[in-house]
XYZ file of C-alpha atoms in Angstrom:
738
model
C 123.612 95.474 124.360
C 124.204 98.948 125.665
C 122.239 101.021 128.154
C 121.692 103.825 125.814
C 118.102 104.043 124.793
C 116.311 106.746 122.862
C 112.675 105.740 122.692
C 110.767 107.694 119.958
C 108.242 110.106 121.569
C 104.688 110.350 120.390
C 104.707 107.118 118.272
C 102.033 105.443 120.537
C 99.775 108.489 120.103
C 100.099 108.200 116.309
C 99.437 104.474 116.406
C 96.427 104.915 118.595
C 94.986 107.748 116.477
C 95.601 105.701 113.413
C 93.803 102.684 114.986
C 91.023 104.866 116.041
C 90.428 106.385 112.626
C 90.712 102.980 111.031
C 88.189 101.582 113.421
C 85.717 104.407 113.019
C 85.845 104.146 109.166
C 85.384 100.399 109.188
C 82.452 100.768 111.619
C 80.974 103.520 109.536
C 81.135 101.301 106.378
C 79.759 98.299 108.352
C 76.910 100.409 109.548
C 76.303 101.917 106.143
C 76.283 98.465 104.379
C 73.253 97.488 106.434
C 71.553 98.868 103.351
C 70.606 95.601 101.826
C 67.694 96.677 99.686
C 64.121 95.499 99.623
C 63.487 92.039 100.975
C 61.081 90.248 103.280
C 61.569 91.079 106.960
C 63.707 88.618 108.838
C 60.917 88.641 111.516
C 57.580 90.221 111.650
C 57.285 93.725 113.119
C 55.448 94.124 116.448
C 51.854 94.765 116.187
C 51.670 97.954 118.216
C 48.405 99.814 118.625
C 45.543 100.429 116.168
C 45.994 102.404 112.966
C 43.408 105.090 112.368
C 40.824 104.144 109.818
C 41.192 107.384 108.072
C 44.750 106.266 107.250
C 44.079 102.707 106.278
C 41.331 103.793 103.928
C 42.923 106.959 102.810
C 45.492 107.868 100.237
C 49.159 106.854 100.122
C 50.496 110.324 101.058
C 50.187 111.008 104.785
C 50.796 114.203 106.722
C 50.572 114.586 110.495
C 49.791 118.023 111.621
C 49.032 118.679 115.281
C 48.692 115.011 115.751
C 45.847 114.836 113.153
C 46.673 112.588 110.155
C 45.617 113.659 106.702
C 45.973 111.626 103.582
C 46.124 112.611 99.938
C 45.826 110.833 96.503
C 47.207 111.875 93.302
C 44.728 113.441 90.743
C 43.177 111.392 87.841
C 45.620 110.378 85.101
C 48.568 111.530 87.140
C 51.227 108.976 87.934
C 53.970 109.440 90.506
C 56.598 106.813 89.720
C 58.660 106.316 92.854
C 61.958 104.407 93.069
C 63.307 103.024 96.291
C 66.807 101.938 97.538
C 69.055 103.913 95.180
C 70.994 105.575 93.916
C 72.643 102.687 92.134
C 75.513 103.431 89.738
C 74.256 100.860 87.192
C 70.460 100.955 87.346
C 69.606 104.506 88.435
C 71.223 106.044 85.270
C 69.198 103.626 83.123
C 65.933 104.662 84.848
C 66.848 108.312 84.503
C 67.597 107.843 80.767
C 64.121 106.334 80.285
C 62.371 109.200 82.120
C 64.294 111.729 80.166
C 63.692 110.104 76.921
C 59.917 110.300 77.492
C 59.831 113.744 79.195
C 58.697 112.145 82.439
C 59.882 112.657 86.014
C 59.966 110.542 89.183
C 60.516 110.634 92.889
C 63.595 108.799 94.231
C 63.480 107.597 97.875
C 67.210 107.304 98.427
C 69.205 105.418 100.957
C 71.464 107.904 102.691
C 74.643 105.623 102.627
C 74.235 105.273 98.916
C 73.804 108.945 98.489
C 77.113 109.448 100.214
C 78.725 106.877 97.945
C 77.284 108.362 94.718
C 76.940 112.081 95.272
C 77.223 112.927 91.567
C 74.398 110.492 90.646
C 72.313 112.229 93.460
C 72.845 115.614 91.802
C 71.906 114.240 88.386
C 68.551 113.064 89.777
C 67.781 116.576 90.886
C 69.289 118.253 87.852
C 66.981 116.329 85.476
C 63.806 117.588 87.292
C 63.221 114.643 89.557
C 62.840 114.863 93.317
C 64.401 113.038 96.196
C 62.980 111.586 99.369
C 64.524 109.805 102.290
C 64.512 106.067 102.641
C 66.656 106.065 105.855
C 70.513 105.804 105.905
C 70.812 102.061 105.999
C 67.397 100.843 104.892
C 66.512 100.289 108.485
C 63.021 99.103 109.561
C 61.665 102.156 111.493
C 58.951 100.038 112.913
C 61.369 97.713 114.804
C 64.508 99.823 115.511
C 64.656 101.972 118.756
C 63.376 105.439 118.504
C 66.934 106.985 118.745
C 68.053 104.814 115.866
C 65.147 105.930 113.703
C 65.956 109.584 114.375
C 69.612 108.867 113.594
C 68.736 107.114 110.363
C 66.644 110.135 109.092
C 69.132 112.678 110.420
C 72.204 111.034 108.670
C 70.200 110.870 105.433
C 69.542 114.554 105.554
C 73.199 115.202 106.179
C 74.215 112.971 103.287
C 71.839 114.862 100.994
C 73.186 118.229 102.259
C 76.772 117.064 101.529
C 75.974 115.480 98.187
C 73.496 117.996 96.728
C 73.080 120.909 99.230
C 69.461 120.013 100.034
C 67.163 118.486 102.624
C 64.085 116.660 101.771
C 60.564 116.803 103.297
C 59.516 113.295 102.035
C 60.149 109.933 103.582
C 59.231 106.314 102.743
C 59.667 103.851 105.427
C 61.530 100.704 104.303
C 59.360 97.583 104.188
C 56.223 99.699 103.884
C 53.631 99.333 101.194
C 49.941 100.240 101.038
C 48.023 102.209 103.666
C 45.700 99.243 104.311
C 48.754 97.114 105.207
C 50.121 99.307 107.918
C 50.769 97.702 111.272
C 50.392 99.558 114.556
C 54.224 99.689 114.927
C 54.617 101.116 111.438
C 52.019 103.722 112.175
C 53.906 104.745 115.363
C 56.982 105.170 113.231
C 55.113 107.159 110.677
C 53.655 109.386 113.420
C 57.238 110.155 114.776
C 58.390 110.919 111.208
C 55.395 113.239 110.762
C 56.058 114.943 114.058
C 59.626 115.568 112.780
C 58.209 117.434 109.782
C 58.204 114.618 107.158
C 55.409 113.826 104.707
C 55.152 110.039 104.802
C 54.688 108.314 101.315
C 53.254 104.945 100.914
C 51.955 103.588 97.657
C 48.757 102.688 95.767
C 50.356 100.054 93.607
C 53.209 97.970 94.925
C 54.773 96.183 91.875
C 56.971 93.999 94.061
C 59.524 94.291 91.381
C 62.161 93.241 93.992
C 60.966 89.782 93.504
C 61.922 89.960 89.747
C 58.535 88.593 88.598
C 59.206 89.653 85.000
C 58.692 92.934 83.272
C 55.069 92.032 82.109
C 53.868 91.395 85.683
C 55.465 94.569 86.871
C 53.679 96.530 84.116
C 50.434 94.674 85.034
C 50.717 95.667 88.738
C 51.511 99.337 87.879
C 48.579 99.625 85.418
C 45.938 98.332 87.741
C 43.075 100.639 87.527
C 44.190 102.540 84.369
C 40.926 101.869 82.682
C 39.205 104.034 85.161
C 41.768 106.865 84.598
C 42.794 106.927 88.278
C 46.076 108.472 89.313
C 48.456 106.470 91.417
C 51.710 106.317 93.423
C 53.553 103.407 91.846
C 56.398 101.728 93.912
C 59.438 100.480 91.993
C 63.127 99.922 92.863
C 66.204 101.284 91.221
C 68.745 99.376 93.360
C 69.191 96.132 95.335
C 70.191 93.685 92.424
C 69.400 93.196 88.888
C 66.794 95.847 87.887
C 66.717 95.221 84.131
C 63.077 94.090 84.489
C 62.202 97.282 86.239
C 63.862 99.421 83.570
C 61.972 97.620 80.815
C 58.704 97.892 82.697
C 59.015 101.701 83.272
C 59.483 102.187 79.560
C 56.365 100.129 78.733
C 54.264 101.852 81.353
C 55.050 105.254 80.004
C 54.545 104.230 76.407
C 51.300 102.589 77.325
C 49.790 105.499 79.403
C 51.224 108.718 77.863
C 49.120 108.368 74.657
C 46.087 108.128 76.942
C 46.757 111.525 78.404
C 48.511 110.427 81.565
C 51.263 112.622 82.946
C 54.296 111.314 84.845
C 55.519 113.739 87.357
C 57.061 114.102 90.756
C 54.977 113.434 93.841
C 54.848 116.999 95.042
C 54.075 118.338 91.607
C 51.199 115.833 91.334
C 49.738 116.893 94.653
C 50.428 120.700 94.105
C 52.684 120.673 97.112
C 55.833 122.811 97.619
C 59.022 121.171 96.259
C 60.330 118.319 98.363
C 63.784 119.804 98.487
C 64.936 122.736 100.546
C 68.402 124.390 100.195
C 70.601 124.098 103.254
C 73.072 126.582 104.817
C 76.766 126.488 104.129
C 77.393 125.149 107.617
C 74.956 122.233 107.017
C 76.557 121.566 103.667
C 79.970 121.434 105.281
C 78.843 119.019 107.904
C 77.213 116.912 105.199
C 80.250 117.054 103.003
C 82.249 115.664 105.945
C 79.900 112.783 106.226
C 80.009 112.021 102.505
C 83.743 112.190 102.460
C 84.086 109.865 105.503
C 81.559 107.383 103.971
C 83.398 107.343 100.618
C 86.726 106.901 102.389
C 85.243 104.148 104.407
C 83.926 102.460 101.369
C 87.238 102.756 99.626
C 89.020 101.450 102.774
C 86.746 98.469 102.973
C 87.363 97.642 99.381
C 91.022 97.891 99.883
C 90.826 95.759 102.959
C 88.986 93.049 101.007
C 91.662 93.149 98.391
C 94.432 93.066 100.963
C 92.603 90.205 102.770
C 92.582 88.227 99.521
C 96.144 89.063 98.566
C 97.563 88.311 102.011
C 95.795 84.904 101.927
C 97.161 84.031 98.542
C 100.661 85.240 99.454
C 100.571 83.284 102.744
C 99.599 80.025 100.943
C 102.276 80.578 98.253
C 104.839 81.267 100.962
C 103.943 78.238 102.998
C 104.027 75.867 100.022
C 107.392 77.386 98.918
C 108.962 76.999 102.326
C 107.868 73.404 102.666
C 109.188 72.594 99.151
C 112.527 74.293 99.831
C 112.717 72.645 103.276
C 112.237 69.331 101.592
C 114.965 70.142 99.118
C 117.387 71.225 101.779
C 116.828 68.125 103.954
C 117.481 65.894 101.001
C 120.485 67.778 99.861
C 122.110 68.084 103.294
C 121.095 64.734 105.028
C 121.319 62.734 101.843
C 125.063 63.716 101.325
C 126.057 63.894 104.881
C 129.145 61.767 105.776
C 129.532 59.714 108.924
C 129.800 61.562 112.255
C 133.194 63.035 113.052
C 134.178 63.617 109.378
C 133.925 67.037 107.746
C 131.130 67.741 105.177
C 131.832 69.554 102.020
C 128.799 70.980 100.358
C 128.423 70.256 96.657
C 128.850 73.118 94.325
C 125.727 73.629 92.338
C 125.953 72.802 88.671
C 127.280 75.816 86.644
C 128.784 77.611 89.628
C 132.461 78.527 89.258
C 135.001 77.313 91.779
C 135.266 79.607 94.795
C 138.086 82.105 94.520
C 141.146 81.668 96.684
C 141.191 84.502 99.245
C 143.839 85.563 101.600
C 143.674 83.900 105.018
C 142.145 80.758 103.633
C 141.886 77.761 106.082
C 145.007 75.789 106.579
C 145.054 72.036 105.570
C 144.400 71.251 109.324
C 140.958 69.558 109.339
C 140.270 71.141 112.694
C 141.858 74.636 112.616
C 142.067 76.773 115.813
C 138.769 78.516 116.651
C 138.341 81.770 118.497
C 135.063 82.176 120.264
C 134.095 85.754 120.948
C 131.479 86.594 123.532
C 130.364 90.278 123.774
C 128.800 90.888 127.176
C 126.889 93.722 128.736
C 125.389 93.054 132.195
C 125.302 89.261 131.546
C 126.059 88.113 135.173
C 122.945 85.828 135.234
C 124.273 83.632 132.489
C 127.813 84.363 131.507
C 129.351 81.656 133.690
C 127.272 78.947 132.149
C 127.790 80.304 128.658
C 131.604 80.249 128.987
C 131.612 76.839 130.722
C 129.649 75.399 127.765
C 132.040 76.823 125.221
C 134.978 75.083 126.989
C 133.187 71.831 127.474
C 133.465 70.903 123.755
C 134.420 67.811 121.797
C 136.124 69.903 119.138
C 139.538 68.375 118.505
C 141.282 71.562 117.668
C 142.354 74.478 119.791
C 139.450 76.745 121.202
C 140.066 80.058 122.892
C 137.260 82.001 124.452
C 137.417 85.735 124.423
C 134.816 87.593 126.635
C 134.522 91.277 125.845
C 132.985 93.130 128.739
C 131.357 96.083 127.143
C 131.317 98.407 130.258
C 129.068 96.251 132.319
C 127.754 97.736 135.510
C 127.179 94.309 137.181
C 129.514 91.490 138.051
C 129.897 90.125 134.482
C 133.614 90.769 134.356
C 134.262 89.552 137.911
C 132.569 86.315 137.258
C 134.668 85.658 134.205
C 137.861 86.644 135.861
C 137.042 84.437 138.906
C 136.829 81.398 136.720
C 140.618 81.484 136.261
C 140.578 79.375 133.101
C 143.712 79.774 130.874
C 141.806 79.477 127.695
C 139.380 82.212 128.521
C 140.561 85.796 127.847
C 138.755 88.794 129.310
C 138.784 92.095 127.418
C 137.420 95.163 129.277
C 136.298 98.185 127.227
C 134.094 101.241 127.842
C 130.444 100.744 126.785
C 130.146 101.199 123.026
C 127.628 98.655 121.803
C 127.635 95.158 120.646
C 129.359 95.737 117.211
C 132.221 97.560 118.799
C 132.598 94.732 121.423
C 132.656 92.124 118.724
C 135.260 94.061 116.625
C 137.378 94.410 119.813
C 137.253 90.706 120.291
C 138.153 90.014 116.683
C 141.073 92.321 116.865
C 142.746 90.197 119.615
C 141.558 86.737 118.510
C 144.376 84.436 117.422
C 142.371 82.129 115.013
C 141.238 82.477 111.414
C 137.915 80.749 112.304
C 135.773 83.009 114.529
C 132.597 81.899 116.349
C 130.478 84.820 117.495
C 128.216 84.053 120.517
C 125.843 86.008 122.666
C 126.474 86.205 126.378
C 123.198 84.450 127.197
C 123.789 81.351 125.034
C 124.822 77.914 125.872
C 126.349 75.454 123.405
C 126.324 71.701 123.356
C 129.526 69.652 123.429
C 129.368 69.045 119.661
C 128.157 72.540 118.619
C 131.543 74.122 117.711
C 132.608 70.992 115.807
C 129.378 70.841 113.768
C 129.187 74.689 113.359
C 132.677 75.097 111.724
C 132.588 71.972 109.624
C 130.925 73.612 106.535
C 133.882 76.092 106.442
C 135.941 73.247 104.949
C 134.310 74.334 101.718
C 136.279 77.384 100.514
C 133.037 78.836 98.991
C 131.506 79.086 102.410
C 132.232 82.378 104.266
C 129.821 82.110 107.198
C 127.643 79.496 108.906
C 124.429 79.973 110.741
C 123.667 77.609 113.542
C 120.329 76.515 114.931
C 119.197 78.630 117.881
C 116.879 76.852 120.490
C 114.772 78.515 123.104
C 115.875 77.320 126.553
C 113.211 78.955 128.802
C 110.094 77.546 127.088
C 108.134 76.533 130.179
C 105.552 79.253 130.040
C 103.171 80.129 127.236
C 105.292 83.053 126.035
C 108.328 80.761 125.959
C 106.377 78.217 123.976
C 105.302 80.806 121.441
C 108.913 81.915 120.935
C 109.988 78.252 120.687
C 107.487 77.686 117.961
C 108.573 80.800 116.106
C 112.278 79.946 116.404
C 111.803 76.400 115.104
C 109.670 77.438 112.130
C 112.045 80.237 111.359
C 115.139 78.101 111.524
C 113.772 75.016 109.952
C 111.722 76.477 107.238
C 112.977 79.991 106.320
C 116.657 79.343 106.796
C 116.483 76.202 104.756
C 114.954 78.181 101.846
C 117.597 80.832 102.188
C 120.300 78.270 102.154
C 119.074 76.626 98.993
C 118.564 80.018 97.293
C 121.963 81.357 98.483
C 120.398 84.478 100.042
C 120.709 84.013 103.779
C 119.890 87.431 105.310
C 121.005 86.739 108.947
C 123.491 84.664 110.838
C 122.069 85.065 114.338
C 124.179 86.674 116.976
C 123.537 83.690 119.252
C 125.526 81.307 117.065
C 127.490 81.981 113.944
C 130.935 80.987 112.454
C 132.913 83.240 110.181
C 136.143 83.251 108.296
C 138.385 86.040 109.440
C 139.074 86.843 105.762
C 135.311 87.177 105.045
C 134.886 89.677 107.977
C 138.009 91.527 106.749
C 136.491 91.872 103.207
C 133.412 93.608 104.550
C 135.257 95.773 107.087
C 134.329 93.851 110.285
C 131.148 93.922 112.132
C 129.142 97.073 111.019
C 127.968 99.427 113.801
C 125.699 101.730 111.821
C 122.566 99.646 112.080
C 120.836 98.068 115.078
C 120.761 94.583 113.532
C 124.539 94.068 113.161
C 124.077 90.412 112.504
C 121.790 90.901 109.500
C 123.851 93.788 108.160
C 127.008 91.763 108.378
C 125.369 88.668 106.811
C 124.008 90.660 103.880
C 127.416 92.230 103.327
C 129.129 88.754 103.161
C 126.453 87.433 100.818
C 127.061 90.302 98.490
C 130.753 89.334 98.147
C 129.907 86.012 96.596
C 130.800 83.789 99.571
C 128.122 81.479 100.578
C 126.393 81.626 103.923
C 124.947 78.313 104.907
C 122.628 76.818 107.601
C 123.927 74.012 109.777
C 120.902 72.398 111.353
C 122.896 70.230 113.778
C 124.841 73.010 115.432
C 122.621 73.838 118.336
C 122.724 76.779 120.744
C 120.361 77.277 123.588
C 119.431 80.888 124.321
C 117.382 82.702 126.950
C 114.534 84.601 125.323
C 112.574 87.469 126.910
C 110.287 86.373 129.726
C 107.728 89.168 129.482
C 105.851 90.918 126.846
C 107.501 94.204 127.567
C 111.017 92.751 127.262
C 109.926 90.945 124.109
C 108.574 94.144 122.604
C 111.903 95.911 123.230
C 113.908 93.161 121.642
C 111.763 92.680 118.540
C 111.461 96.397 118.086
C 115.215 96.732 117.821
C 115.406 93.692 115.588
C 112.709 94.824 113.188
C 114.084 98.443 113.057
C 117.620 97.262 112.537
C 116.527 94.753 109.775
C 114.781 97.651 107.951
C 117.976 99.639 108.352
C 120.100 96.825 106.893
C 117.658 96.325 103.991
C 117.889 99.993 103.150
C 121.586 99.949 103.463
C 121.958 97.086 100.955
C 119.120 98.218 98.662
C 121.586 98.631 95.726
C 121.951 94.951 95.495
C 118.654 94.883 93.828
C 120.088 96.487 90.705
C 123.669 95.195 90.850
C 124.973 92.280 88.885
C 126.762 89.141 89.973
C 126.466 87.615 93.494
C 125.373 90.922 95.005
C 122.413 91.279 92.541
C 121.508 87.575 92.938
C 121.264 88.068 96.786
C 119.369 91.313 96.577
C 116.763 90.152 94.079
C 116.070 86.987 95.962
C 116.208 88.157 99.520
C 115.168 91.774 99.784
C 111.745 91.517 98.004
C 110.979 88.579 100.214
C 111.739 90.378 103.427
C 109.893 93.448 102.237
C 106.723 91.598 101.582
C 106.705 89.149 104.414
C 108.547 91.016 107.210
C 107.454 94.606 106.473
C 104.455 95.033 104.131
C 102.174 92.142 105.248
C 102.865 92.661 108.987
C 102.359 96.362 108.535
C 98.880 95.880 107.187
C 98.049 92.780 109.103
C 96.493 94.744 112.226
C 94.030 96.460 109.821
C 93.197 93.155 108.156
C 92.574 91.546 111.537
C 90.434 94.386 112.661
C 88.568 94.197 109.330
C 87.977 90.458 109.886
C 86.936 90.904 113.528
C 84.357 93.616 112.571
C 83.153 91.190 109.811
C 82.609 88.523 112.436
C 80.737 90.925 114.743
C 78.662 92.968 112.314
C 78.444 91.125 108.989
C 78.732 87.418 108.239
C 80.981 85.447 110.710
C 81.294 82.375 108.593
C 83.843 83.522 106.040
C 86.278 85.210 108.480
C 86.073 82.323 110.986
C 86.501 79.716 108.248
C 89.553 81.658 106.855
C 91.037 81.930 110.371
C 90.499 78.116 110.951
C 92.201 77.246 107.711
C 95.091 79.638 108.429
C 95.649 78.146 111.922
C 95.477 74.587 110.578
C 97.937 75.247 107.861
C 100.256 77.054 110.349
C 99.955 74.092 112.704
C 100.837 71.613 109.974
C 103.866 73.649 108.945
C 104.892 73.966 112.570
C 104.491 70.264 113.174
C 106.781 69.579 110.073
C 109.253 72.083 111.325
C 109.304 70.503 114.888
C 109.690 67.058 113.316
C 112.708 68.215 111.222
C 114.262 69.486 114.419
C 113.547 66.394 116.413
C 111.227 68.375 118.764
C 107.967 67.090 120.184
C 104.832 68.648 118.783
C 103.141 69.229 122.146
C 103.830 72.984 122.259
C 101.633 73.471 119.235
C 98.480 73.409 121.423
C 99.419 77.053 122.170
C 99.382 78.070 118.545
C 95.662 79.157 118.318
C 96.218 81.320 121.363
C 99.312 82.789 119.703
C 97.152 84.305 116.958
C 95.361 86.484 119.554
C 98.288 88.044 121.480
C 101.788 87.186 120.124
C 101.054 87.608 116.453
C 99.358 90.961 117.054
C 102.359 92.059 119.151
C 104.780 91.219 116.430
C 102.683 93.094 113.861
C 102.538 96.183 116.014
C 106.318 96.051 116.385
C 106.609 96.377 112.719
C 104.050 99.217 112.595
C 105.892 101.181 115.235
C 109.250 100.434 113.541
C 107.959 101.800 110.229
C 106.678 104.918 112.036
C 109.998 105.363 113.676
C 111.743 105.099 110.308
C 109.359 107.458 108.552
C 109.686 110.114 111.269
C 113.454 109.851 111.036
C 113.865 108.967 114.787
C 117.059 107.265 115.899
C 116.294 104.137 117.951
C 118.975 103.144 120.502
C 119.794 99.686 121.867
C 117.524 98.087 124.369
C 118.637 95.929 127.188
C 116.841 92.607 127.690
C 116.771 91.619 131.398
C 118.052 88.131 131.956
C 116.576 85.742 134.390
C 119.457 83.327 134.687
C 117.956 80.388 132.868
C 121.362 78.672 132.718
C 122.803 79.688 136.195
C 122.313 76.357 137.780
C 123.348 74.268 134.846
C 126.249 71.974 135.307
C 128.768 70.990 132.738
C 127.021 67.893 131.679
C 124.751 68.190 128.633
C 123.124 65.708 126.362
C 124.928 65.195 123.094
C 121.779 65.715 120.908
C 119.197 67.062 123.045
C 120.586 70.171 124.645
C 120.985 71.286 128.338
C 119.480 69.151 131.136
C 116.017 70.233 131.883
C 115.457 72.020 128.584
C 114.537 69.165 126.313
């Protein structure tokens, strides 16, 4: 309305940084959750070159020094129980309990991502005398991933161990590996690279394949193969990756079976007489590792939160949609089912149990068509003010209509255009620029009627709009009436998106508000008020940027009804660019939050005020603040799920969401007598328009939290109504905008 504009500084930096941190954490968790546990390869590893015979026929522990591989076996009656894929918060403690109960120890080849998620469990493994080896960070197949990825997997695992337990490890077991005689050429190349990096590569003598869950007896049988000869062995088991109850039972039986025969169960390095696998790290390495652990745990928590939010948002959306459709149906039956013939005034039925409306000062006279004052605040509206005023005068309202245009310090030809019209029923009030509320109050002060219609300067009425808009005021319980705003400039995609939004908002949300008697907003484009109602709330408030919402909430709290009149149509020019749309919605959203905060005490008050507050404010908080606030994060979460995880669930959810929204939109368009053709743009709306509206809410919340003061934004008019003549269709709106 006014040219003053104080855009908060630095908000975009905060938003971008927040988005970057969110993206990094979600990507980190997505990367870490590649740790799926033991399973058959999705595709066979490349063959690669030959594997040295000394390796394929040697022991399961391989060391590469100066390019020459050396293998080792465990001594007789020495068993190295090894556990892959952990630590797991359910199964690793059970395995540790079994080992401790029998005085045995094992070697745990841990996945780095799970080490980061469960640092305390990692420390317990070491505290109880066991040792830790690397099983990569995400259970990656080192034989198939690029060399850089293999180095990254091993390096991240070391950092996770440093952050969780303050150690590095010298042992590594490659995921999907087994016995030495089963090594492929590609696996041997990967083993060589690990050896050159200083790792001892550990394979196995006895692969129990417990990940297949063959039963505890078969796991025991595979682990005991060769025990009659008293041979030592490296036994491969798993303490993560699903239900490991069979493994836990098998470990107990193996130990109980072999310990009485003189077998010892110890760590791999102790069995081979090697230095301990773990080496203490420096304070700097531990700090770097701690950062990774903290980030991974934060990412895991964030992902869990996002999953919960995704589910909650979906449930709330479905409940909201069903509720809106039910209330819309109730409203249509109530209003249309009891409407009288055209030309007669409609009195809305008082709900059962509601006391009669109090008689208030300034009540409507008996005249069925009382005088009406139409107030048009205008700031730089030269593009459309002529058409707006002409439409207000071209009315079929039988009573007296005066039009008051309040020029709020325009710097263009707005005032000159109105003055040049030279129409006796049009009054021009000039004032210094002070904002829309001050312009409205200036118009109210000079208006001669007790019924006031407030109209934006970019809005065009139909011939029957005033008559239909003021008709509900025949009911003394009604203090204000919201009309039905239509988008005039709907030719482009952006216009169609706003058209769909307006129709759904007016024909679904407003019907629900009307039935529940908690209307939050009579739009500035079209609204009728009793002068006495405005007087009771002190006129149009100027301390919020959404004066229409603030005013409507104040009237609702007095006990007067605010109703929706679907047949009172006003055609308005909406922003024609994304930048202009952003400025408009930014102000609307910020102002709405101001109004909600201003009227927050209605939540705990009694009577009409409390009824309004408890019905309206929670709904607005959830669906206009909280869900839009978190929606960008949820969308990003779903997008990353499509790209990096399983695309089926997010895509299916999105399809159902769009289909439901399309059905609701079709119903709203049908209620409004509009064609459903614009709905073809609805899927596209989800990728641009919806995200823009969500970001508006995010920035508005940031503005509020930082305590910034947002000024009025000016929306540039393109003159949609400039060439309109005085003739307009009775029920379809301005010519050319049906």
